[in-house]
Short mmCIF file of N, CA and C and ligand atoms in Angstrom, two decimals:
data_model
loop_
_atom_site.label_atom_id
_atom_site.label_comp_id
_atom_site.label_asym_id
_atom_site.label_seq_id
_atom_site.Cartn_x
_atom_site.Cartn_y
_atom_site.Cartn_z
N MET A 282 11.57 20.18 4.76
CA MET A 282 11.30 18.80 4.50
C MET A 282 11.81 18.40 3.27
N GLU A 283 11.67 19.00 2.23
CA GLU A 283 12.37 18.73 0.90
C GLU A 283 13.77 18.51 0.90
N ALA A 284 14.51 19.42 1.70
CA ALA A 284 15.96 19.19 2.03
C ALA A 284 16.38 17.98 2.61
N ASP A 285 15.59 17.24 3.15
CA ASP A 285 15.84 15.90 3.78
C ASP A 285 15.72 14.85 2.71
N VAL A 286 15.23 15.12 1.50
CA VAL A 286 15.28 14.10 0.46
C VAL A 286 16.65 13.80 -0.20
N GLU A 287 17.02 12.69 -0.16
CA GLU A 287 18.45 12.50 -0.82
C GLU A 287 18.23 12.38 -2.45
N ARG A 288 17.19 11.56 -2.88
CA ARG A 288 16.89 11.71 -4.39
C ARG A 288 15.32 11.33 -4.49
N VAL A 289 14.86 11.81 -5.68
CA VAL A 289 13.65 11.36 -6.12
C VAL A 289 13.53 10.27 -6.83
N LEU A 290 12.78 9.20 -6.38
CA LEU A 290 13.07 7.93 -6.99
C LEU A 290 11.87 7.66 -8.09
N ILE A 291 10.64 8.29 -7.65
CA ILE A 291 9.51 8.15 -8.77
C ILE A 291 8.70 9.42 -8.59
N ALA A 292 8.69 10.39 -9.77
CA ALA A 292 8.12 11.60 -9.77
C ALA A 292 6.58 11.57 -9.76
N GLU A 293 6.02 12.69 -9.38
CA GLU A 293 4.69 12.70 -9.24
C GLU A 293 3.94 12.40 -10.56
N ASP A 294 4.38 12.77 -11.75
CA ASP A 294 3.58 12.63 -12.86
C ASP A 294 3.73 11.07 -13.31
N VAL A 295 4.92 10.66 -12.96
CA VAL A 295 5.01 9.14 -13.24
C VAL A 295 4.19 8.26 -12.60
N ILE A 296 3.87 8.73 -11.28
CA ILE A 296 2.89 7.85 -10.46
C ILE A 296 1.55 8.00 -10.83
N GLU A 297 1.18 9.33 -11.51
CA GLU A 297 -0.16 9.45 -12.20
C GLU A 297 -0.33 8.81 -13.17
N LYS A 298 0.42 8.54 -14.13
CA LYS A 298 0.40 7.76 -15.33
C LYS A 298 0.06 6.26 -14.75
N ARG A 299 0.84 5.85 -13.89
CA ARG A 299 0.84 4.32 -13.58
C ARG A 299 -0.36 4.03 -12.96
N LEU A 300 -1.08 5.11 -12.10
CA LEU A 300 -2.29 4.88 -11.45
C LEU A 300 -3.41 4.68 -12.73
N ASP A 301 -3.35 5.48 -13.46
CA ASP A 301 -4.26 5.27 -14.64
C ASP A 301 -4.16 4.03 -15.16
N ALA A 302 -3.19 3.36 -15.31
CA ALA A 302 -2.95 1.99 -15.78
C ALA A 302 -3.64 0.88 -14.70
N MET A 303 -3.16 1.11 -13.53
CA MET A 303 -3.70 0.27 -12.61
C MET A 303 -5.19 0.21 -12.57
N ALA A 304 -5.80 1.29 -12.45
CA ALA A 304 -7.11 1.49 -12.34
C ALA A 304 -7.72 0.73 -13.50
N ARG A 305 -7.18 0.81 -14.73
CA ARG A 305 -7.85 0.08 -15.95
C ARG A 305 -7.72 -1.53 -15.72
N GLU A 306 -6.63 -1.85 -15.11
CA GLU A 306 -6.43 -3.29 -14.83
C GLU A 306 -7.63 -3.69 -13.88
N ILE A 307 -7.70 -2.95 -12.86
CA ILE A 307 -8.54 -3.46 -11.73
C ILE A 307 -10.15 -3.41 -12.20
N ARG A 308 -10.48 -2.44 -12.94
CA ARG A 308 -11.79 -2.16 -13.74
C ARG A 308 -12.03 -3.48 -14.59
N HIS A 309 -11.15 -3.86 -15.27
CA HIS A 309 -11.30 -5.02 -15.93
C HIS A 309 -11.64 -6.13 -15.18
N ASP A 310 -10.81 -6.52 -14.05
CA ASP A 310 -10.94 -7.59 -13.37
C ASP A 310 -12.15 -7.56 -12.20
N PHE A 311 -12.87 -6.59 -12.23
CA PHE A 311 -13.83 -6.31 -11.20
C PHE A 311 -15.17 -5.83 -12.19
N PRO A 312 -15.55 -6.37 -13.19
CA PRO A 312 -16.67 -5.93 -14.04
C PRO A 312 -17.84 -5.66 -13.28
N GLY A 313 -18.33 -4.37 -13.28
CA GLY A 313 -19.61 -3.96 -12.80
C GLY A 313 -20.29 -4.52 -11.41
N GLU A 314 -19.26 -4.89 -10.66
CA GLU A 314 -19.84 -5.22 -9.38
C GLU A 314 -19.40 -4.33 -8.24
N VAL A 315 -20.00 -4.42 -7.20
CA VAL A 315 -19.59 -3.58 -5.92
C VAL A 315 -18.33 -4.21 -5.38
N ILE A 316 -17.29 -3.43 -5.15
CA ILE A 316 -15.97 -3.78 -4.58
C ILE A 316 -15.86 -3.33 -3.25
N VAL A 317 -15.62 -4.31 -2.42
CA VAL A 317 -15.24 -3.81 -1.05
C VAL A 317 -13.68 -3.45 -0.89
N VAL A 318 -13.34 -2.30 -0.82
CA VAL A 318 -11.93 -2.08 -0.75
C VAL A 318 -11.51 -1.69 0.66
N ILE A 319 -10.22 -2.51 1.10
CA ILE A 319 -9.78 -2.08 2.19
C ILE A 319 -8.41 -1.47 2.33
N VAL A 320 -8.35 -0.33 2.74
CA VAL A 320 -7.03 0.50 2.66
C VAL A 320 -6.33 0.34 3.90
N LEU A 321 -5.16 -0.20 3.87
CA LEU A 321 -4.15 -0.25 4.99
C LEU A 321 -3.59 1.17 5.39
N LEU A 322 -3.86 1.29 6.71
CA LEU A 322 -3.35 2.64 7.19
C LEU A 322 -2.24 2.52 7.93
N LYS A 323 -1.23 3.41 8.15
CA LYS A 323 -1.68 4.81 7.54
C LYS A 323 -1.08 4.93 5.83
N GLY A 324 -0.11 4.10 5.80
CA GLY A 324 0.77 4.21 4.47
C GLY A 324 0.02 4.40 3.29
N ALA A 325 -1.07 3.69 2.96
CA ALA A 325 -1.87 3.63 1.88
C ALA A 325 -2.79 4.68 1.55
N PHE A 326 -2.94 5.67 2.39
CA PHE A 326 -3.97 6.60 2.21
C PHE A 326 -3.85 7.43 1.00
N VAL A 327 -2.77 8.10 0.65
CA VAL A 327 -2.49 8.73 -0.35
C VAL A 327 -2.77 8.05 -1.78
N PHE A 328 -2.11 6.95 -2.00
CA PHE A 328 -2.07 5.89 -2.90
C PHE A 328 -3.77 5.70 -3.20
N ALA A 329 -4.30 5.17 -2.10
CA ALA A 329 -5.78 4.76 -2.34
C ALA A 329 -6.67 5.87 -2.82
N ALA A 330 -6.22 6.99 -2.32
CA ALA A 330 -7.26 8.28 -2.47
C ALA A 330 -7.09 8.46 -3.96
N ASP A 331 -5.87 8.28 -4.71
CA ASP A 331 -5.69 8.93 -6.00
C ASP A 331 -6.13 7.65 -6.94
N LEU A 332 -5.97 6.51 -6.34
CA LEU A 332 -6.27 5.23 -7.43
C LEU A 332 -7.82 5.28 -7.34
N LEU A 333 -8.33 5.25 -6.20
CA LEU A 333 -9.85 4.98 -6.16
C LEU A 333 -10.66 6.00 -6.99
N ARG A 334 -10.12 7.13 -7.08
CA ARG A 334 -10.90 8.22 -7.85
C ARG A 334 -10.87 8.08 -9.22
N ARG A 335 -9.97 6.96 -9.55
CA ARG A 335 -9.81 6.61 -10.93
C ARG A 335 -10.72 5.51 -11.25
N LEU A 336 -11.46 4.86 -10.29
CA LEU A 336 -12.22 3.74 -10.45
C LEU A 336 -13.65 4.10 -10.57
N PRO A 337 -14.37 4.04 -11.60
CA PRO A 337 -15.75 4.34 -11.57
C PRO A 337 -16.62 3.14 -11.42
N ARG A 338 -16.37 2.65 -10.35
CA ARG A 338 -17.16 1.49 -9.69
C ARG A 338 -17.85 1.95 -8.34
N MET A 339 -18.95 1.11 -8.02
CA MET A 339 -19.54 1.29 -6.85
C MET A 339 -18.57 0.67 -5.80
N LEU A 340 -18.06 1.57 -4.91
CA LEU A 340 -17.04 0.95 -3.87
C LEU A 340 -17.56 1.14 -2.54
N GLU A 341 -17.04 0.09 -1.60
CA GLU A 341 -17.36 0.16 -0.38
C GLU A 341 -16.03 0.33 0.44
N ILE A 342 -15.66 1.62 0.71
CA ILE A 342 -14.15 1.77 1.03
C ILE A 342 -14.21 1.74 2.75
N GLU A 343 -13.35 0.74 3.23
CA GLU A 343 -13.08 0.36 4.56
C GLU A 343 -11.56 0.75 4.77
N CYS A 344 -11.32 0.97 6.03
CA CYS A 344 -9.76 0.97 6.38
C CYS A 344 -9.37 0.10 7.50
N LEU A 345 -8.14 -0.31 7.43
CA LEU A 345 -7.73 -1.34 8.40
C LEU A 345 -6.38 -0.71 9.00
N ASN A 346 -6.19 -0.65 10.29
CA ASN A 346 -5.13 -0.03 10.95
C ASN A 346 -4.17 -1.16 11.30
N VAL A 347 -3.12 -1.28 10.61
CA VAL A 347 -2.19 -2.35 10.88
C VAL A 347 -0.77 -1.78 11.06
N ALA A 348 0.21 -2.32 11.96
CA ALA A 348 1.49 -1.75 12.07
C ALA A 348 2.50 -2.71 12.14
N SER A 349 3.53 -2.61 11.52
CA SER A 349 4.71 -3.46 11.49
C SER A 349 5.85 -2.81 11.49
N TYR A 350 6.06 -1.47 11.29
CA TYR A 350 7.42 -0.96 11.52
C TYR A 350 7.68 -0.06 12.59
N HIS A 351 6.49 0.17 13.46
CA HIS A 351 6.50 0.97 14.59
C HIS A 351 7.58 2.23 14.49
N GLY A 352 7.59 3.12 13.42
CA GLY A 352 8.08 4.19 13.14
C GLY A 352 9.49 4.35 12.72
N GLY A 353 10.26 3.15 12.54
CA GLY A 353 11.66 3.19 12.13
C GLY A 353 11.90 2.86 10.78
N THR A 354 13.06 2.11 10.54
CA THR A 354 13.23 1.74 8.96
C THR A 354 13.35 0.26 8.77
N GLU A 355 12.98 -0.47 9.81
CA GLU A 355 13.10 -1.92 9.61
C GLU A 355 11.86 -2.41 10.28
N SER A 356 11.33 -3.61 9.49
CA SER A 356 10.08 -4.12 9.91
C SER A 356 10.41 -4.90 11.26
N SER A 357 9.30 -4.78 12.29
CA SER A 357 9.57 -5.42 13.38
C SER A 357 9.27 -6.98 13.37
N GLY A 358 8.80 -7.42 12.28
CA GLY A 358 8.45 -8.93 12.09
C GLY A 358 7.06 -9.29 12.64
N GLU A 359 6.53 -8.41 13.56
CA GLU A 359 5.14 -8.62 13.89
C GLU A 359 4.01 -7.66 13.16
N VAL A 360 3.06 -8.30 12.85
CA VAL A 360 1.83 -7.51 12.32
C VAL A 360 0.80 -7.40 13.47
N ASP A 361 0.42 -6.23 13.78
CA ASP A 361 -0.40 -5.91 14.75
C ASP A 361 -1.80 -5.43 14.13
N PHE A 362 -2.88 -5.91 14.26
CA PHE A 362 -4.24 -5.35 13.93
C PHE A 362 -4.73 -4.49 15.24
N LEU A 363 -4.85 -3.04 14.72
CA LEU A 363 -5.09 -2.14 15.80
C LEU A 363 -6.52 -1.87 15.89
N ASP A 364 -7.54 -2.63 14.82
CA ASP A 364 -8.85 -2.10 15.19
C ASP A 364 -9.45 -3.08 16.06
N ARG A 365 -10.70 -2.84 16.71
CA ARG A 365 -11.36 -3.74 17.46
C ARG A 365 -12.25 -4.66 16.67
N LYS A 366 -12.69 -4.07 15.62
CA LYS A 366 -13.64 -4.83 14.66
C LYS A 366 -13.05 -4.80 13.26
N LEU A 367 -13.21 -5.99 12.57
CA LEU A 367 -12.78 -5.94 11.16
C LEU A 367 -13.96 -5.58 10.22
N PRO A 368 -13.64 -5.18 9.02
CA PRO A 368 -14.72 -4.90 8.12
C PRO A 368 -15.51 -6.14 7.71
N GLU A 369 -16.82 -5.96 7.42
CA GLU A 369 -17.81 -7.30 7.11
C GLU A 369 -17.43 -7.68 5.64
N VAL A 370 -16.75 -8.89 5.59
CA VAL A 370 -16.29 -9.23 4.16
C VAL A 370 -16.83 -10.65 3.67
N ARG A 371 -17.74 -11.36 4.61
CA ARG A 371 -18.20 -12.54 4.27
C ARG A 371 -18.89 -12.62 2.91
N GLY A 372 -18.33 -13.69 2.09
CA GLY A 372 -18.98 -13.83 0.82
C GLY A 372 -18.60 -12.79 -0.28
N ARG A 373 -17.85 -11.78 -0.01
CA ARG A 373 -17.49 -10.59 -0.65
C ARG A 373 -16.15 -10.64 -1.52
N ARG A 374 -16.19 -10.01 -2.69
CA ARG A 374 -14.84 -10.16 -3.32
C ARG A 374 -14.04 -8.76 -2.78
N VAL A 375 -12.98 -8.91 -2.30
CA VAL A 375 -12.37 -7.79 -1.69
C VAL A 375 -10.89 -7.31 -2.26
N LEU A 376 -10.76 -6.10 -2.49
CA LEU A 376 -9.49 -5.51 -2.84
C LEU A 376 -8.84 -4.81 -1.73
N VAL A 377 -7.50 -5.44 -1.48
CA VAL A 377 -6.86 -4.76 -0.35
C VAL A 377 -5.73 -4.00 -0.87
N LEU A 378 -5.51 -2.58 -0.39
CA LEU A 378 -4.46 -1.71 -0.77
C LEU A 378 -3.46 -1.43 0.26
N ASP A 379 -2.31 -1.66 -0.21
CA ASP A 379 -1.27 -1.24 0.72
C ASP A 379 -0.28 -0.32 0.00
N ASP A 380 0.55 0.31 0.89
CA ASP A 380 1.61 1.35 0.34
C ASP A 380 2.86 0.57 -0.36
N ILE A 381 3.25 -0.48 0.20
CA ILE A 381 4.65 -1.01 -0.30
C ILE A 381 4.61 -2.60 0.32
N LEU A 382 5.12 -3.39 -0.54
CA LEU A 382 5.20 -4.69 -0.24
C LEU A 382 6.83 -4.98 0.03
N ASP A 383 7.16 -5.35 1.14
CA ASP A 383 8.65 -5.54 1.61
C ASP A 383 8.84 -6.83 2.09
N THR A 384 8.70 -7.12 3.25
CA THR A 384 8.99 -8.66 3.77
C THR A 384 7.78 -9.56 3.37
N GLY A 385 6.56 -8.93 3.18
CA GLY A 385 5.37 -9.75 2.77
C GLY A 385 4.44 -10.00 4.01
N ARG A 386 4.99 -9.64 5.25
CA ARG A 386 4.20 -10.16 6.27
C ARG A 386 3.02 -9.41 6.43
N THR A 387 2.89 -8.26 6.35
CA THR A 387 1.70 -7.36 6.33
C THR A 387 0.51 -7.97 5.45
N LEU A 388 0.94 -8.02 4.21
CA LEU A 388 -0.03 -8.31 3.29
C LEU A 388 -0.49 -9.75 3.52
N ALA A 389 0.52 -10.59 3.70
CA ALA A 389 0.22 -12.18 3.96
C ALA A 389 -0.82 -12.31 5.38
N ALA A 390 -0.48 -11.51 6.29
CA ALA A 390 -1.30 -11.54 7.52
C ALA A 390 -2.86 -11.02 7.27
N VAL A 391 -2.65 -9.76 6.44
CA VAL A 391 -4.12 -9.27 6.20
C VAL A 391 -5.01 -10.15 5.29
N VAL A 392 -4.42 -10.85 4.26
CA VAL A 392 -5.11 -11.74 3.30
C VAL A 392 -5.59 -12.73 4.01
N GLU A 393 -4.72 -13.47 4.96
CA GLU A 393 -5.17 -14.63 5.83
C GLU A 393 -6.33 -14.42 6.61
N ARG A 394 -6.14 -13.12 7.38
CA ARG A 394 -7.41 -12.82 8.31
C ARG A 394 -8.69 -12.64 7.65
N LEU A 395 -8.66 -11.92 6.51
CA LEU A 395 -9.82 -11.67 5.59
C LEU A 395 -10.36 -12.95 5.17
N ALA A 396 -9.47 -13.92 4.47
CA ALA A 396 -10.09 -15.23 4.12
C ALA A 396 -10.62 -15.87 5.37
N GLY A 397 -10.11 -15.81 6.53
CA GLY A 397 -10.58 -16.39 7.75
C GLY A 397 -11.93 -15.77 8.06
N GLU A 398 -12.20 -14.67 7.74
CA GLU A 398 -13.38 -13.98 7.92
C GLU A 398 -14.48 -14.29 6.80
N GLY A 399 -14.08 -15.23 5.79
CA GLY A 399 -15.00 -15.58 4.86
C GLY A 399 -15.12 -15.00 3.67
N ALA A 400 -14.15 -13.86 3.31
CA ALA A 400 -14.08 -13.28 2.14
C ALA A 400 -14.23 -14.36 0.90
N ALA A 401 -14.86 -13.99 -0.07
CA ALA A 401 -15.11 -14.87 -1.29
C ALA A 401 -13.87 -14.96 -2.12
N GLU A 402 -13.19 -13.72 -2.38
CA GLU A 402 -11.84 -13.62 -2.82
C GLU A 402 -11.07 -12.43 -2.25
N VAL A 403 -9.87 -12.50 -2.23
CA VAL A 403 -9.04 -11.20 -1.79
C VAL A 403 -7.99 -11.01 -2.76
N ARG A 404 -8.02 -9.78 -3.39
CA ARG A 404 -7.28 -9.50 -4.34
C ARG A 404 -6.16 -8.26 -3.79
N THR A 405 -5.07 -8.06 -4.28
CA THR A 405 -4.28 -7.07 -3.45
C THR A 405 -3.52 -6.21 -4.51
N GLY A 406 -3.39 -4.84 -4.11
CA GLY A 406 -2.75 -3.93 -4.99
C GLY A 406 -1.68 -3.15 -3.96
N VAL A 407 -0.55 -3.00 -4.63
CA VAL A 407 0.50 -2.20 -3.72
C VAL A 407 0.94 -1.05 -4.92
N LEU A 408 1.26 -0.05 -4.18
CA LEU A 408 1.85 1.13 -5.14
C LEU A 408 3.46 0.70 -5.38
N LEU A 409 4.08 0.07 -4.34
CA LEU A 409 5.48 -0.27 -4.65
C LEU A 409 5.66 -1.70 -4.04
N ALA A 410 6.54 -2.37 -4.76
CA ALA A 410 7.17 -3.73 -4.36
C ALA A 410 8.55 -3.88 -4.29
N LYS A 411 9.26 -4.09 -3.03
CA LYS A 411 10.56 -3.91 -3.02
C LYS A 411 11.17 -5.32 -3.54
N ASP A 412 12.16 -5.20 -4.51
CA ASP A 412 12.84 -6.45 -4.98
C ASP A 412 13.59 -7.01 -4.05
N ARG A 413 13.05 -7.96 -3.25
CA ARG A 413 13.90 -8.73 -2.30
C ARG A 413 13.23 -9.91 -1.95
N VAL A 414 13.91 -10.93 -1.21
CA VAL A 414 13.29 -12.02 -0.89
C VAL A 414 12.27 -11.92 0.22
N ARG A 415 11.16 -12.35 0.17
CA ARG A 415 10.12 -12.12 1.02
C ARG A 415 10.28 -12.74 2.11
N ALA A 416 9.87 -12.47 3.37
CA ALA A 416 9.87 -13.49 4.62
C ALA A 416 8.78 -14.44 4.57
N VAL A 417 7.84 -14.21 3.97
CA VAL A 417 6.63 -15.04 3.85
C VAL A 417 6.38 -14.95 2.28
N GLU A 418 5.68 -16.24 1.69
CA GLU A 418 5.42 -16.15 0.22
C GLU A 418 4.26 -15.41 -0.14
N VAL A 419 4.30 -14.40 -0.69
CA VAL A 419 3.13 -13.46 -1.06
C VAL A 419 3.53 -12.74 -2.26
N GLU A 420 2.68 -12.32 -3.05
CA GLU A 420 2.90 -11.35 -4.20
C GLU A 420 1.60 -10.52 -4.32
N ALA A 421 1.79 -9.26 -4.72
CA ALA A 421 0.50 -8.52 -5.00
C ALA A 421 -0.18 -8.66 -6.31
N ASP A 422 -1.34 -8.61 -6.57
CA ASP A 422 -2.05 -8.96 -8.04
C ASP A 422 -1.90 -7.71 -8.75
N TYR A 423 -1.74 -6.41 -8.13
CA TYR A 423 -1.60 -5.27 -8.96
C TYR A 423 -0.36 -4.49 -8.17
N VAL A 424 0.69 -4.14 -8.99
CA VAL A 424 1.83 -3.56 -8.43
C VAL A 424 2.07 -2.21 -9.33
N GLY A 425 2.35 -1.29 -8.63
CA GLY A 425 2.55 0.05 -9.19
C GLY A 425 4.08 -0.06 -9.86
N PHE A 426 5.07 -0.11 -8.98
CA PHE A 426 6.51 -0.01 -9.42
C PHE A 426 7.12 -1.17 -8.44
N GLU A 427 8.17 -1.70 -9.27
CA GLU A 427 9.25 -2.61 -8.59
C GLU A 427 10.36 -1.63 -8.09
N ILE A 428 10.74 -1.50 -6.72
CA ILE A 428 11.94 -0.60 -6.49
C ILE A 428 12.95 -1.70 -5.76
N GLY A 429 14.11 -1.00 -5.71
CA GLY A 429 15.18 -1.75 -4.93
C GLY A 429 14.90 -1.89 -3.48
N ASP A 430 15.88 -2.54 -2.77
CA ASP A 430 15.51 -2.86 -1.41
C ASP A 430 16.24 -1.63 -0.59
N GLU A 431 15.36 -0.61 -0.81
CA GLU A 431 15.98 0.64 -0.03
C GLU A 431 14.87 1.23 0.72
N PHE A 432 14.86 1.96 1.84
CA PHE A 432 14.04 2.76 2.52
C PHE A 432 13.42 3.82 1.87
N VAL A 433 12.07 3.94 1.69
CA VAL A 433 11.52 5.17 1.00
C VAL A 433 10.49 5.88 1.64
N ILE A 434 10.38 7.07 1.27
CA ILE A 434 9.57 8.06 1.94
C ILE A 434 8.80 8.83 0.99
N GLY A 435 7.52 9.31 1.30
CA GLY A 435 6.76 10.14 0.58
C GLY A 435 5.53 9.45 -0.09
N TYR A 436 4.52 10.17 -0.69
CA TYR A 436 3.33 9.74 -1.32
C TYR A 436 2.61 8.60 -0.11
N GLY A 437 2.77 9.05 0.96
CA GLY A 437 1.96 8.28 1.96
C GLY A 437 2.92 7.51 2.97
N LEU A 438 4.07 7.26 2.49
CA LEU A 438 5.05 6.40 3.35
C LEU A 438 5.94 7.45 4.09
N ASP A 439 6.33 7.01 5.52
CA ASP A 439 6.85 7.97 6.27
C ASP A 439 8.24 7.41 7.02
N TYR A 440 8.69 8.38 7.72
CA TYR A 440 9.86 7.98 8.50
C TYR A 440 9.53 8.79 9.76
N GLN A 441 9.12 7.89 10.87
CA GLN A 441 8.83 8.33 12.12
C GLN A 441 7.68 9.64 11.97
N GLY A 442 6.68 9.15 11.07
CA GLY A 442 5.38 9.88 11.11
C GLY A 442 5.53 10.90 9.93
N ARG A 443 6.76 11.30 9.55
CA ARG A 443 6.88 12.40 8.68
C ARG A 443 7.16 12.09 7.29
N TYR A 444 7.04 13.19 6.41
CA TYR A 444 7.19 13.12 5.00
C TYR A 444 6.13 12.41 4.17
N ARG A 445 4.97 11.86 4.95
CA ARG A 445 3.91 11.27 4.24
C ARG A 445 3.19 12.27 3.02
N ASN A 446 3.30 13.62 3.20
CA ASN A 446 2.69 14.47 2.40
C ASN A 446 3.71 14.80 1.14
N LEU A 447 4.75 14.46 0.93
CA LEU A 447 5.71 14.66 -0.30
C LEU A 447 4.85 13.88 -1.39
N PRO A 448 4.63 14.85 -2.38
CA PRO A 448 4.04 14.14 -3.56
C PRO A 448 4.79 12.95 -4.49
N TYR A 449 5.96 12.85 -4.25
CA TYR A 449 6.67 11.70 -4.94
C TYR A 449 7.21 10.81 -4.07
N ILE A 450 7.89 9.81 -4.45
CA ILE A 450 8.49 8.72 -3.77
C ILE A 450 10.10 9.02 -3.69
N GLY A 451 10.69 9.26 -2.65
CA GLY A 451 12.14 9.31 -2.69
C GLY A 451 12.67 8.71 -1.41
N THR A 452 14.09 8.98 -1.29
CA THR A 452 15.13 8.24 -0.29
C THR A 452 15.17 9.47 0.67
N LEU A 453 15.61 9.07 1.87
CA LEU A 453 15.90 9.98 2.90
C LEU A 453 17.39 10.13 3.11
N ARG A 454 17.93 11.43 3.34
CA ARG A 454 19.37 11.52 3.67
C ARG A 454 19.60 10.95 5.04
N ARG A 455 20.79 10.36 4.76
CA ARG A 455 21.30 9.64 6.19
C ARG A 455 21.20 10.52 7.42
N GLU A 456 21.58 11.94 7.15
CA GLU A 456 21.76 12.84 8.23
C GLU A 456 20.26 13.13 8.91
N ALA A 457 19.24 12.93 8.12
CA ALA A 457 17.76 13.09 8.51
C ALA A 457 17.14 11.88 9.38
N MET A 458 18.10 10.75 9.49
CA MET A 458 17.57 9.55 10.14
C MET A 458 18.06 9.69 11.59
P1 LIG B 64 5.92 -5.82 5.10
O1 LIG B 64 7.57 -5.94 5.52
O2 LIG B 64 5.14 -6.28 6.02
O3 LIG B 64 5.96 -4.27 5.03
O4 LIG B 64 5.81 -6.20 3.58
C1 LIG B 64 4.82 -3.62 4.81
C2 LIG B 64 4.75 -2.27 5.48
O5 LIG B 64 5.92 -1.80 6.16
C3 LIG B 64 6.01 -0.63 5.85
N1 LIG B 64 7.18 -0.12 4.95
C4 LIG B 64 7.91 0.86 4.60
N2 LIG B 64 7.56 2.08 5.08
N3 LIG B 64 9.23 2.88 3.85
C5 LIG B 64 8.25 3.10 4.69
O6 LIG B 64 7.86 4.31 4.93
C6 LIG B 64 9.63 1.90 3.35
O7 LIG B 64 10.53 1.93 2.63
C7 LIG B 64 8.87 0.67 3.79
N4 LIG B 64 9.15 -0.71 3.68
C8 LIG B 64 8.08 -1.17 4.45
C9 LIG B 64 4.79 -0.18 5.36
O8 LIG B 64 4.07 0.48 6.15
C10 LIG B 64 4.40 -1.25 4.74
O9 LIG B 64 2.82 -1.21 4.71
#
């Protein structure tokens, strides 16, 4: 698996330090209240697990299955909600966590959907934000790292379902695609 990595973009210890700072920011913005956290699967599960254990707040953690890549390296342009039922968010402050902000379609679709379900406020956090023009106008409230416009793997991010368990963010060798 490691042999398929072209280069390490963000090392594990750098991610850990950044998560400490993100958790502090979130703690500050949600003082003392119960937070409904919605983790977008599958990509955000590693990021969310590490971030949320740094948040000493009462959390109600929900997951939402959304798909936009369908396994490859290009966004399909469509966001599919794969769950039959959405978490109950009416009147609640919600924090949505995703792995990466790319075209922006996923986060925009999820925020719109939760707002439509009556959420009092929807804030968003992503581990990575690609430096590119978004297809839709959306930015995250909490961003771990800005990266260039390239396909990345590791720390939850996959190529055809693989590499999610790499403990760092890297790029994939062309021969492995
Ligand atoms: P959008 O384009 O909707 O993308 O902002 C968000 C979702 O697309 C996936 N994505 C990636 N997955 N490496 C990945 O493994 C990448 O470089 C990448 N860029 C986007 C991801 O699932 C994200 O939630």
